[in-house]
Amino acid sequence: MVINMGDLQLAIQTQGMKAARRMPLLLWSIWIVFLVELMSRGGWGDTFSWTFHAIPELALNAIVVLGFLFLITAITGRVHLSFWLVSSTCLLMGLISGIKLEILGVPFLPWDVLLTSETKDMAQYLKGLLNFTVISGSIAFIVISFLLLYKLPRIAFTFPWKQRLGMGIASLLLLTLIYTDGSMSLKRLAHIQNLAWDQTENVRTNGFLLSTIMNLQFLFMNQPEGYDEESIRTAYNSVTPAVPVAGERKPNIIVVLSESFWDATQIKDVSFSRDPLPFYHELLEKYSSGTMLSPQYGGGTANVEFEVLTGNSMRFLPQGSIPYNQYINKDVDSLGSILARQGYASTAINAFHSWFYNSKKVYENFGFSKYVPMEFLKPDYEGPYIADREVAKQIIETSTLTEGPDFIFANTMENHFHYYPGKFKENTIEVTGVTGQTKGLLETYAQGLLGADDMLKRLVTHYESIDEPTILLFFGDHLPSLGENYSAYKESGYLNENDPNFLDKMYRVPILVWNNYLPKQKDTINMSPSFVTPYLLKLAQRPGSYYTDYLSQLSQTIPVIPPENRYEDMKINKEDLKTYEKLQYDIIFGKQYGYSEMNSKIKDSSYILGQGRMVIDAVRTEASSEGKVLKITGVDLPYNSMVNINGELLPAKWNSYHELTAPLLPDNKLKYPLKIEIVVKDSKDKIIAKSNEFTYSKVMASDM
């Protein structure tokens, strides 16, 4: 056989050209991964270090991008268009992740897409967006991308349908091999582990795009091993009641989640010109207090609230997930519903929008009787948020309106992020020991603490003056986010680099329990938020459920549940939490076998938004300096009302909960009878509550 050297050389050149044409796709993928990591990490040095040291992780991130390039090309048939679509989307996600990581310590996660409205609302506080890394990275992206697309050996601009079909199949294969955990999993072959218990470390180690793909599986929870009806019934029947006999008295139980509440005076090297928490410190000397290990830092209030109200634990859910938005889509027994079954009026009060964290639906699913969000509160502001004193006033009014015992769960907002100077009209506490931005952040935060302390004093002063047994539990949900990358904590000397006590320093939140009727007892509290409900029920001598009885029993041996990677340090055997995990799965994701013997439903069929159901009793016309007005009298007419007259919404002047006035058009422009309603709208212009429809006839008007 004679080999034609010319043909051989031509064949080699042809294969080389084909390989060269495929090379841009791989280079594009690596380039996109590099830029995404730059945006996510926020620095060139860290990005270069990861790129050259995490080769398996880099390769799998590139395969993720390649898979999406194939997929979009299969759909559009245009490879360059696919590059710009994939790269722009990935870079935007990486940038959002970097910003979120700096501010809240948690990266952008798949379930964050369910929080778009909340993210938009808080976007005004994002600072430092156009920093050196973002600007230089954007310039590099545009310049080098054009070089990669148009200067390297070109591949076809468009593809026929057969090649598009092949690219689609290749895309699905690549993405499946990345996503799956089976024997053919590329993650398994590369010995890459999803560090779900620490999403910050997960993104830092495995890269943003790969971590995002691995986290998709957590949108749907896997059934725990051994979960079935029999295992739940066995656990159900094995617990003994924490309160065998109910106490004779039914005390009011008031739980206040004070936004970002933390005792900043414990920073040793920082001094405050006066104590921002004088009343709180006074109560610490006399009443039970301590700390809880929060699952959150800097944000995610709803997750702490979720633990406190239901007894469920975030430790069995993906870090960064938001159960209120993802999982609470059916009845879930809570402290609110447990006490409602015992004759309590259960009320939730929140100084923020009713739609935030899906709260108006969540509280209904938790069995509350009513929910009073900011749309029903007087606009008494301190800085950009409703003042804590207004929430205290609403708590007192709520309990005064009912004859029987109350359970009230209230959220505050006054000391919510941000803490840059200028948030409040004036900072009246000077901080020394630090300078610059840290000084400003701490002084602003201290000003907010004054509002929290004042609220606490208002509540205690009121309830110690009345003849109603009352328990008040006051706690912080998470530490405040004071600067990017914990800057204020580090610069003040409170937190060191690679601090071995990081978990306790940054996730321990204060808790205080006051009452006006029990014998004086000063206990030191050390627990997870998920054990608050059984703790309160036992303190108040109120019976709970099989679940709270189990949690009460478990908390005697394991009072604090840390992240899984700290189990060994805290001498916790994972097997001892298996029953807890199964019971929680049954409630949130399973068949709710544990609820099968419940005598009454959890959800309150008369659940409402507002202090009460709005009712118009009477309407009359009056003359005023501005013309005729309608005077509307009734019951539970909220401050932020509007009047709907024959379909036209008009502003209302609030006089009291029993009287409103609204402007009225001249008689010749009115069409009688008038159909009148009182409505309340949220910030999205959606009607969230309305009264009965009152018919106001021309005869009634002429009689006035």
PDB file of C-alpha atoms in Angstrom, residues 237 516 694:
ATOM      1  CA  ASN A 237     -47.100   7.778  70.441  1.00  0.00           C
ATOM      2  CA  ASN A 516     -45.924  39.920  85.434  1.00  0.00           C
ATOM      3  CA  PHE A 694     -73.320  50.524  51.758  1.00  0.00           C
TER       4      PHE A 694
END
